[in-house]
Amino acid sequence: MKIVILAGGSGTRLWPLSRQEKPKQFQKLLSGKTLFEDTIERVKFAGAKNIFISTNEKYKNEVKKEAKKYRIPEKNFIIEPALRDTAPCIGLAATYIAEKSSPDEVMAVVYADHLVQDKKEFERLLKVAEKIAYDEKTLNIIEVKARFPNVHLGYIKIGKLLKEIDGVEIYSFQKFIEKPYLEHAKKFLTSYKYLWNTGFYVWRVDTILEKFKKHLP
């Protein structure tokens, strides 16, 4: 599995603590390390050669400086010439991995500014998703149960329970709901059909590139 860390965001929602020259992924908010370093720490199980860093030209020096001690190969840094948001960023990373490694590789997309407290569970879920992605060529998202009516997060609506693998429930996907009003978030909480969207994606490189070719050429 190749893990792509997205570290090129501008962090505007955390301003003024997050600044243009040093957005939130490069801030020390949760530990003695930056959020970016914390992210590398929790995906170290994949091995340095399988960790890819996606950022933009503006932050490449900061990213390389902070990642230096983790010995991530120079060729694993994907530098975007300009910000074009998440979908093109993922498309570029998938294309890069297809060329540098193999189109049938599984790639996991993780963000450099998340809080993940249970690293072992995170690793376990990624590996379950990796198996599904490789065998079934599906697009997969690792989500979490909503604990309160949060209006600052996106949600997904789940469909039927498809299977269970090592205690992990696998559901069909129905739709995304982006940052709902409070009244809707309260209803989501009691329906048990809506999960908080983490944005942790897992899929085969050739699968996601086929979807780009079809839906976003």
Coordinates of N, CA and C in Angstrom, one line a residue:
M1 N 0.8 -1.2 0.0 CA 0.0 0.0 0.0 C 0.9 1.2 0.0
K2 N 0.6 2.2 -0.9 CA 1.2 3.5 -0.9 C 0.3 4.5 -0.2
I3 N 0.9 5.2 0.7 CA 0.2 6.2 1.5 C 0.5 7.6 1.0
V4 N -0.5 8.4 0.6 CA -0.3 9.7 0.1 C -0.8 10.7 1.2
I5 N 0.2 11.5 1.7 CA -0.2 12.5 2.7 C -0.4 13.8 2.0
L6 N -1.6 14.4 2.1 CA -1.9 15.7 1.5 C -1.5 16.8 2.5
A7 N -0.5 17.6 2.1 CA 0.0 18.6 3.0 C 0.2 20.0 2.3
G8 N -0.7 20.2 1.4 CA -0.6 21.5 0.7 C -1.7 22.5 0.9
G9 N -2.5 22.3 1.9 CA -3.6 23.2 2.2 C -3.2 24.5 2.8
S10 N -4.0 25.5 2.7 CA -3.7 26.8 3.2 C -4.2 27.1 4.7
G11 N -5.0 26.2 5.2 CA -5.4 26.2 6.6 C -6.1 27.5 7.0
T12 N -7.0 28.0 6.1 CA -7.6 29.3 6.4 C -8.6 29.3 7.6
R13 N -9.2 28.1 7.9 CA -10.2 28.0 8.9 C -9.5 28.1 10.3
L14 N -8.2 28.0 10.4 CA -7.6 28.1 11.7 C -6.8 29.5 11.9
W15 N -7.0 30.4 10.9 CA -6.4 31.7 11.1 C -7.0 32.4 12.3
P16 N -6.3 33.2 13.0 CA -5.0 33.8 12.7 C -3.8 32.9 13.2
L17 N -4.1 31.8 13.9 CA -3.0 31.0 14.3 C -2.3 30.4 13.1
S18 N -3.0 29.9 12.2 CA -2.5 29.4 10.9 C -2.3 30.6 10.0
R19 N -1.1 30.6 9.4 CA -0.7 31.8 8.6 C -0.4 31.3 7.2
Q20 N -0.3 32.3 6.2 CA 0.0 31.9 4.9 C 1.3 31.2 4.7
E21 N 2.3 31.6 5.5 CA 3.6 31.0 5.4 C 3.8 29.7 6.2
K22 N 2.9 29.6 7.2 CA 2.9 28.4 8.0 C 1.5 28.0 8.4
P23 N 0.8 27.3 7.5 CA -0.6 26.9 7.8 C -0.6 25.8 8.8
K24 N -1.9 25.4 9.1 CA -2.1 24.5 10.3 C -1.3 23.2 10.3
Q25 N -1.1 22.6 9.2 CA -0.3 21.3 9.2 C 1.1 21.5 9.7
F26 N 1.6 22.7 9.7 CA 3.0 22.9 10.2 C 3.0 23.6 11.6
Q27 N 1.8 23.5 12.3 CA 1.7 24.0 13.6 C 1.8 22.9 14.7
K28 N 2.3 23.1 15.8 CA 2.4 22.2 16.9 C 1.1 22.3 17.8
L29 N 0.1 21.6 17.5 CA -1.2 21.8 18.2 C -1.5 20.7 19.2
L30 N -1.0 19.5 18.9 CA -1.5 18.3 19.7 C -0.3 17.6 20.4
S31 N 0.9 17.9 20.0 CA 2.1 17.3 20.7 C 3.2 18.2 20.5
G32 N 4.4 17.7 20.8 CA 5.6 18.4 20.5 C 6.0 18.5 19.1
K33 N 5.3 17.8 18.2 CA 5.5 17.7 16.8 C 4.4 18.5 16.1
T34 N 4.7 18.8 14.8 CA 3.7 19.5 14.0 C 2.6 18.4 13.6
L35 N 1.5 18.9 13.1 CA 0.4 18.0 12.7 C 1.0 17.1 11.5
F36 N 1.8 17.7 10.7 CA 2.4 17.0 9.6 C 3.3 15.9 10.1
E37 N 4.1 16.2 11.0 CA 5.0 15.1 11.6 C 4.2 14.0 12.3
D38 N 3.1 14.4 13.0 CA 2.3 13.5 13.7 C 1.7 12.5 12.6
T39 N 1.3 13.0 11.5 CA 0.7 12.2 10.4 C 1.7 11.2 9.9
I40 N 3.0 11.6 9.7 CA 4.0 10.7 9.2 C 4.2 9.6 10.3
E41 N 4.2 10.0 11.5 CA 4.4 9.0 12.6 C 3.4 7.9 12.6
R42 N 2.1 8.3 12.3 CA 1.1 7.2 12.4 C 1.0 6.4 11.1
V43 N 1.7 6.7 10.0 CA 1.7 5.9 8.9 C 3.1 5.2 8.6
K44 N 4.0 5.3 9.6 CA 5.3 4.8 9.5 C 5.3 3.3 9.3
F45 N 4.2 2.6 9.7 CA 4.1 1.2 9.5 C 4.2 0.7 8.1
A46 N 3.9 1.6 7.1 CA 3.9 1.3 5.7 C 5.4 1.3 5.2
G47 N 6.3 1.9 5.9 CA 7.7 2.0 5.5 C 7.9 3.3 4.7
A48 N 9.1 3.9 4.9 CA 9.4 5.2 4.3 C 9.2 5.2 2.8
K49 N 9.6 4.1 2.1 CA 9.6 4.1 0.6 C 8.2 4.1 0.1
N50 N 7.2 3.8 1.0 CA 5.8 3.7 0.5 C 5.0 4.9 1.0
I51 N 5.6 5.9 1.5 CA 5.0 7.2 1.9 C 5.3 8.2 0.9
F52 N 4.2 8.8 0.4 CA 4.3 9.9 -0.6 C 3.8 11.2 0.0
I53 N 4.4 12.3 -0.2 CA 4.0 13.6 0.3 C 3.5 14.5 -0.9
S54 N 2.3 14.9 -0.8 CA 1.8 15.8 -1.9 C 1.6 17.2 -1.3
T55 N 2.3 18.2 -1.8 CA 2.2 19.6 -1.4 C 2.4 20.5 -2.6
N56 N 2.4 21.8 -2.4 CA 2.6 22.7 -3.5 C 3.9 23.4 -3.4
E57 N 4.3 24.1 -4.5 CA 5.6 24.7 -4.6 C 5.9 25.6 -3.4
K58 N 4.8 26.2 -2.8 CA 5.0 27.2 -1.7 C 5.5 26.5 -0.5
Y59 N 5.1 25.3 -0.2 CA 5.5 24.6 1.1 C 6.5 23.5 0.9
K60 N 7.1 23.4 -0.3 CA 8.0 22.2 -0.5 C 9.2 22.2 0.5
N61 N 9.7 23.4 0.7 CA 10.9 23.4 1.6 C 10.6 23.1 3.0
E62 N 9.4 23.5 3.5 CA 9.0 23.2 4.9 C 8.7 21.7 5.0
V63 N 8.0 21.2 4.0 CA 7.7 19.7 4.0 C 9.0 18.9 4.0
K64 N 9.9 19.2 3.2 CA 11.1 18.4 3.1 C 12.0 18.6 4.4
K65 N 12.0 19.7 5.0 CA 12.7 19.9 6.2 C 12.1 19.1 7.3
E66 N 10.8 19.1 7.5 CA 10.2 18.3 8.5 C 10.2 16.8 8.3
A67 N 10.2 16.4 7.0 CA 10.2 15.0 6.7 C 11.6 14.3 6.6
K68 N 12.6 15.2 6.7 CA 14.0 14.7 6.5 C 14.3 13.5 7.4
K69 N 14.0 13.6 8.7 CA 14.4 12.6 9.7 C 13.7 11.3 9.4
Y70 N 12.6 11.3 8.6 CA 11.9 10.0 8.4 C 12.4 9.3 7.2
R71 N 13.4 9.9 6.5 CA 14.1 9.3 5.4 C 13.1 8.9 4.2
I72 N 12.2 9.7 3.9 CA 11.3 9.5 2.8 C 12.1 9.8 1.5
P73 N 12.1 8.9 0.5 CA 12.9 9.2 -0.7 C 12.5 10.5 -1.4
E74 N 13.5 11.2 -1.9 CA 13.2 12.4 -2.6 C 12.2 12.3 -3.7
K75 N 12.2 11.1 -4.4 CA 11.3 10.9 -5.5 C 9.8 10.8 -5.0
N76 N 9.6 10.6 -3.7 CA 8.3 10.5 -3.2 C 7.6 11.8 -2.8
F77 N 8.2 12.9 -3.1 CA 7.6 14.2 -2.9 C 7.0 14.7 -4.2
I78 N 5.7 14.9 -4.2 CA 4.9 15.3 -5.3 C 4.6 16.8 -5.2
I79 N 5.2 17.6 -6.0 CA 5.1 19.1 -5.8 C 4.2 19.6 -6.9
E80 N 3.1 20.2 -6.5 CA 2.1 20.8 -7.4 C 2.6 22.3 -7.7
P81 N 2.5 22.7 -8.9 CA 2.9 24.1 -9.2 C 2.0 25.1 -8.7
A82 N 0.7 24.7 -8.4 CA -0.3 25.7 -7.9 C -1.4 24.9 -7.2
L83 N -2.1 25.6 -6.3 CA -3.2 25.0 -5.6 C -4.4 24.8 -6.6
R84 N -4.9 23.6 -6.7 CA -6.1 23.3 -7.5 C -7.1 22.5 -6.8
D85 N -7.0 22.4 -5.5 CA -8.0 21.7 -4.6 C -7.7 20.2 -4.6
T86 N -8.6 19.5 -3.9 CA -8.3 18.1 -3.5 C -8.4 17.1 -4.7
A87 N -9.4 17.2 -5.5 CA -9.5 16.2 -6.6 C -8.4 16.2 -7.6
P88 N -7.9 17.3 -8.1 CA -6.7 17.3 -9.0 C -5.5 16.9 -8.3
C89 N -5.4 17.2 -7.0 CA -4.2 16.8 -6.2 C -4.2 15.2 -6.1
I90 N -5.3 14.6 -5.8 CA -5.4 13.1 -5.8 C -5.1 12.5 -7.2
G91 N -5.7 13.2 -8.2 CA -5.5 12.7 -9.6 C -4.0 12.7 -9.9
L92 N -3.3 13.8 -9.6 CA -1.9 13.9 -9.9 C -1.1 12.8 -9.1
A93 N -1.4 12.6 -7.8 CA -0.7 11.6 -7.0 C -0.9 10.2 -7.6
A94 N -2.2 9.9 -8.0 CA -2.5 8.6 -8.6 C -1.7 8.4 -9.9
T95 N -1.6 9.4 -10.7 CA -0.9 9.3 -12.0 C 0.6 9.1 -11.7
Y96 N 1.1 9.8 -10.7 CA 2.5 9.7 -10.3 C 2.9 8.3 -9.8
I97 N 2.0 7.7 -9.0 CA 2.3 6.4 -8.4 C 2.1 5.3 -9.5
A98 N 1.2 5.5 -10.4 CA 1.0 4.6 -11.6 C 2.3 4.5 -12.4
E99 N 2.9 5.7 -12.6 CA 4.1 5.8 -13.4 C 5.4 5.3 -12.7
K100 N 5.5 5.6 -11.4 CA 6.7 5.3 -10.7 C 6.7 3.9 -10.0
S101 N 5.5 3.4 -9.9 CA 5.3 2.1 -9.2 C 4.5 1.1 -10.1
S102 N 3.2 1.0 -9.8 CA 2.4 0.1 -10.6 C 0.9 0.6 -10.6
P103 N 0.2 0.5 -11.7 CA -1.2 0.9 -11.7 C -2.1 0.1 -10.8
D104 N -1.7 -1.1 -10.4 CA -2.6 -1.9 -9.6 C -2.2 -1.8 -8.1
E105 N -1.4 -0.8 -7.8 CA -1.1 -0.5 -6.4 C -2.3 0.1 -5.7
V106 N -2.5 -0.2 -4.4 CA -3.5 0.4 -3.6 C -2.9 1.7 -3.0
M107 N -3.6 2.8 -3.1 CA -3.2 4.0 -2.5 C -4.2 4.5 -1.4
A108 N -3.6 4.9 -0.3 CA -4.5 5.5 0.8 C -4.2 7.0 0.8
V109 N -5.3 7.8 0.9 CA -5.1 9.2 1.0 C -5.4 9.7 2.4
V110 N -4.5 10.3 3.0 CA -4.7 10.8 4.4 C -4.3 12.3 4.4
Y111 N -4.9 13.0 5.3 CA -4.6 14.5 5.4 C -3.6 14.7 6.5
A112 N -2.8 15.8 6.4 CA -1.8 16.2 7.3 C -2.2 17.0 8.5
D113 N -3.5 17.1 8.7 CA -4.0 18.0 9.8 C -5.1 17.3 10.6
H114 N -5.1 16.0 10.6 CA -6.2 15.2 11.4 C -5.7 14.8 12.7
L115 N -6.6 14.6 13.6 CA -6.3 14.1 15.0 C -6.8 12.6 14.9
V116 N -5.8 11.7 15.1 CA -6.1 10.3 15.2 C -5.5 9.7 16.5
Q117 N -6.3 9.4 17.4 CA -5.8 9.0 18.8 C -5.4 7.5 18.9
D118 N -6.1 6.7 18.1 CA -5.9 5.2 18.2 C -5.1 4.8 16.9
K119 N -3.8 4.9 17.0 CA -3.0 4.6 15.8 C -3.1 3.1 15.4
K120 N -3.2 2.2 16.3 CA -3.3 0.8 15.9 C -4.6 0.5 15.2
E121 N -5.7 1.1 15.7 CA -7.0 0.9 15.0 C -7.0 1.6 13.6
F122 N -6.3 2.7 13.5 CA -6.2 3.4 12.2 C -5.5 2.5 11.2
E123 N -4.3 1.9 11.7 CA -3.6 1.0 10.8 C -4.4 -0.2 10.4
R124 N -5.2 -0.8 11.4 CA -6.0 -2.0 11.1 C -7.1 -1.7 10.1
L125 N -7.7 -0.5 10.2 CA -8.8 -0.2 9.3 C -8.2 0.1 7.9
L126 N -7.0 0.7 7.8 CA -6.4 0.9 6.5 C -6.1 -0.4 5.8
K127 N -5.7 -1.4 6.6 CA -5.3 -2.7 6.0 C -6.5 -3.5 5.5
V128 N -7.6 -3.3 6.3 CA -8.9 -3.9 5.8 C -9.4 -3.3 4.5
A129 N -9.3 -2.0 4.5 CA -9.7 -1.3 3.3 C -8.8 -1.6 2.1
E130 N -7.5 -1.8 2.4 CA -6.6 -2.1 1.3 C -7.0 -3.5 0.7
K131 N -7.3 -4.4 1.5 CA -7.7 -5.7 0.9 C -9.0 -5.6 0.0
I132 N -10.0 -4.9 0.5 CA -11.2 -4.7 -0.2 C -10.9 -4.0 -1.5
A133 N -10.1 -2.9 -1.5 CA -9.8 -2.1 -2.6 C -9.1 -3.0 -3.7
Y134 N -8.1 -3.8 -3.3 CA -7.4 -4.6 -4.2 C -8.2 -5.7 -4.8
D135 N -9.0 -6.4 -4.0 CA -9.7 -7.6 -4.5 C -11.0 -7.2 -5.3
E136 N -11.7 -6.1 -4.8 CA -13.0 -5.8 -5.4 C -12.9 -4.5 -6.3
K137 N -11.8 -3.8 -6.4 CA -11.7 -2.6 -7.2 C -12.7 -1.6 -6.9
T138 N -13.0 -1.4 -5.6 CA -14.0 -0.4 -5.2 C -13.3 0.9 -4.6
L139 N -14.0 2.0 -4.6 CA -13.6 3.2 -3.9 C -14.1 3.1 -2.5
N140 N -13.2 3.3 -1.5 CA -13.5 3.1 -0.1 C -13.2 4.3 0.7
I141 N -14.0 4.5 1.7 CA -13.8 5.6 2.7 C -13.9 5.0 4.1
I142 N -12.9 5.4 4.9 CA -13.0 5.0 6.3 C -13.7 6.2 7.1
E143 N -14.8 5.9 7.7 CA -15.6 6.9 8.4 C -15.7 6.5 9.9
V144 N -16.2 7.5 10.6 CA -16.4 7.3 12.1 C -17.9 7.7 12.4
K145 N -18.4 7.1 13.5 CA -19.7 7.4 14.0 C -19.8 8.8 14.5
A146 N -20.8 9.5 14.2 CA -21.0 10.9 14.7 C -21.3 10.8 16.2
R147 N -20.7 11.6 17.0 CA -20.9 11.6 18.4 C -21.7 12.8 18.9
F148 N -21.8 13.8 18.1 CA -22.7 15.0 18.5 C -23.0 15.7 17.1
P149 N -24.0 16.6 17.1 CA -24.5 17.2 15.9 C -23.5 18.3 15.4
N150 N -22.4 17.9 14.8 CA -21.4 18.8 14.3 C -21.7 19.4 13.0
V151 N -21.7 20.8 12.9 CA -22.1 21.5 11.7 C -20.8 21.9 10.9
H152 N -19.6 21.5 11.4 CA -18.4 21.9 10.7 C -17.8 20.8 9.9
L153 N -18.4 19.6 10.0 CA -17.9 18.4 9.3 C -18.9 18.0 8.2
G154 N -18.3 17.3 7.2 CA -19.2 16.7 6.2 C -19.7 15.3 6.7
Y155 N -20.8 14.8 6.1 CA -21.3 13.5 6.5 C -21.5 12.7 5.3
I156 N -21.6 11.4 5.5 CA -22.0 10.5 4.4 C -23.2 9.7 4.9
K157 N -24.1 9.4 4.0 CA -25.2 8.5 4.3 C -24.9 7.1 3.8
I158 N -25.0 6.2 4.7 CA -24.7 4.8 4.4 C -25.9 4.0 4.0
G159 N -25.7 3.0 3.2 CA -26.8 2.1 2.8 C -26.8 0.8 3.6
K160 N -27.0 -0.3 2.9 CA -27.1 -1.6 3.7 C -25.7 -2.1 4.1
L161 N -25.7 -2.9 5.1 CA -24.5 -3.6 5.6 C -24.1 -4.7 4.6
L162 N -23.0 -4.6 4.0 CA -22.6 -5.6 3.0 C -21.9 -6.8 3.6
K163 N -21.0 -6.5 4.5 CA -20.2 -7.6 5.1 C -19.5 -7.1 6.4
E164 N -18.9 -8.1 7.0 CA -18.0 -7.7 8.2 C -16.7 -8.4 8.0
I165 N -15.6 -7.7 8.2 CA -14.3 -8.3 8.0 C -13.5 -8.0 9.3
D166 N -13.1 -9.0 10.1 CA -12.4 -8.8 11.3 C -13.0 -7.8 12.2
G167 N -14.3 -7.8 12.3 CA -15.0 -6.9 13.2 C -15.3 -5.5 12.6
V168 N -14.9 -5.3 11.4 CA -15.1 -4.0 10.7 C -16.3 -4.1 9.8
E169 N -17.3 -3.3 10.0 CA -18.5 -3.3 9.2 C -18.3 -2.5 7.9
I170 N -18.7 -3.1 6.8 CA -18.6 -2.6 5.5 C -20.0 -2.3 5.0
Y171 N -20.2 -1.0 4.7 CA -21.5 -0.6 4.2 C -21.5 0.0 2.8
S172 N -22.6 -0.1 2.1 CA -22.7 0.5 0.8 C -22.8 2.1 1.0
F173 N -22.3 2.8 0.0 CA -22.3 4.3 0.1 C -23.5 4.8 -0.6
Q174 N -24.2 5.8 0.0 CA -25.3 6.4 -0.7 C -25.0 7.9 -1.2
K175 N -24.6 8.7 -0.3 CA -24.3 10.1 -0.7 C -23.5 10.9 0.3
F176 N -22.9 12.0 -0.1 CA -22.2 12.9 0.7 C -23.2 14.1 1.1
I177 N -23.0 14.6 2.3 CA -23.7 15.8 2.7 C -22.7 16.7 3.3
E178 N -22.5 17.9 2.8 CA -21.5 18.8 3.2 C -22.0 19.8 4.3
K179 N -21.4 19.7 5.4 CA -21.6 20.7 6.5 C -23.1 21.1 6.6
P180 N -23.9 20.3 7.3 CA -25.3 20.5 7.3 C -25.7 21.6 8.4
Y181 N -27.0 22.1 8.2 CA -27.5 23.0 9.3 C -27.7 22.2 10.6
L182 N -27.8 22.9 11.7 CA -27.8 22.2 13.0 C -29.0 21.3 13.1
E183 N -30.2 21.7 12.6 CA -31.4 20.9 12.7 C -31.2 19.6 11.9
H184 N -30.5 19.6 10.8 CA -30.3 18.4 10.0 C -29.2 17.5 10.7
A185 N -28.2 18.1 11.3 CA -27.2 17.4 12.0 C -27.8 16.6 13.2
K186 N -28.8 17.2 13.8 CA -29.4 16.5 15.0 C -30.2 15.3 14.5
K187 N -30.8 15.5 13.3 CA -31.6 14.3 12.8 C -30.6 13.2 12.3
F188 N -29.5 13.6 11.8 CA -28.5 12.6 11.3 C -28.0 11.8 12.5
L189 N -27.8 12.5 13.7 CA -27.3 11.8 14.9 C -28.2 10.7 15.4
T190 N -29.5 10.9 15.2 CA -30.5 9.9 15.7 C -30.9 8.9 14.7
S191 N -30.5 9.1 13.4 CA -30.9 8.1 12.4 C -30.0 6.9 12.3
Y192 N -28.8 7.1 12.7 CA -27.7 6.0 12.7 C -27.4 5.6 11.2
K193 N -27.8 6.4 10.3 CA -27.4 6.2 8.9 C -26.4 7.2 8.3
Y194 N -25.9 8.0 9.2 CA -25.0 9.1 8.8 C -23.7 9.0 9.6
L195 N -22.6 9.1 8.9 CA -21.3 9.1 9.6 C -20.5 10.3 9.3
W196 N -19.6 10.7 10.2 CA -18.7 11.8 9.9 C -17.7 11.4 8.8
N197 N -17.5 12.3 7.9 CA -16.6 12.1 6.8 C -15.2 12.5 7.1
T198 N -14.3 11.5 7.2 CA -12.9 11.8 7.6 C -12.1 12.2 6.4
G199 N -12.5 11.7 5.2 CA -11.7 12.0 4.0 C -10.5 11.0 3.9
F200 N -10.5 9.9 4.6 CA -9.5 8.9 4.4 C -10.0 7.9 3.3
Y201 N -9.4 8.1 2.2 CA -9.8 7.3 1.0 C -8.8 6.2 0.7
V202 N -9.3 5.0 0.3 CA -8.4 3.9 0.0 C -9.0 3.2 -1.3
W203 N -8.1 3.1 -2.3 CA -8.5 2.5 -3.6 C -7.3 2.1 -4.4
R204 N -7.5 1.3 -5.4 CA -6.4 1.0 -6.4 C -6.2 2.2 -7.3
V205 N -5.0 2.4 -7.7 CA -4.6 3.5 -8.5 C -5.3 3.4 -9.9
D206 N -5.4 2.2 -10.5 CA -6.1 2.1 -11.7 C -7.6 2.3 -11.6
T207 N -8.1 2.0 -10.5 CA -9.6 2.2 -10.3 C -9.9 3.7 -10.2
I208 N -9.2 4.5 -9.4 CA -9.5 5.9 -9.3 C -9.2 6.6 -10.6
L209 N -8.1 6.2 -11.4 CA -7.8 6.9 -12.6 C -8.9 6.6 -13.7
E210 N -9.5 5.4 -13.6 CA -10.6 5.1 -14.5 C -11.8 6.0 -14.2
K211 N -12.0 6.3 -12.9 CA -13.1 7.2 -12.5 C -12.8 8.6 -13.0
F212 N -11.6 9.1 -12.9 CA -11.2 10.4 -13.4 C -11.5 10.5 -14.9
K213 N -11.1 9.4 -15.6 CA -11.2 9.4 -17.0 C -12.7 9.5 -17.4
K214 N -13.6 8.9 -16.6 CA -15.0 8.9 -16.9 C -15.7 10.1 -16.5
H215 N -15.4 10.6 -15.2 CA -16.2 11.7 -14.6 C -15.5 13.0 -14.6
L216 N -14.2 13.1 -14.7 CA -13.5 14.4 -14.6 C -12.3 14.4 -15.6
P217 N -12.6 14.2 -16.9 CA -11.5 14.1 -17.8 C -10.7 15.4 -18.0

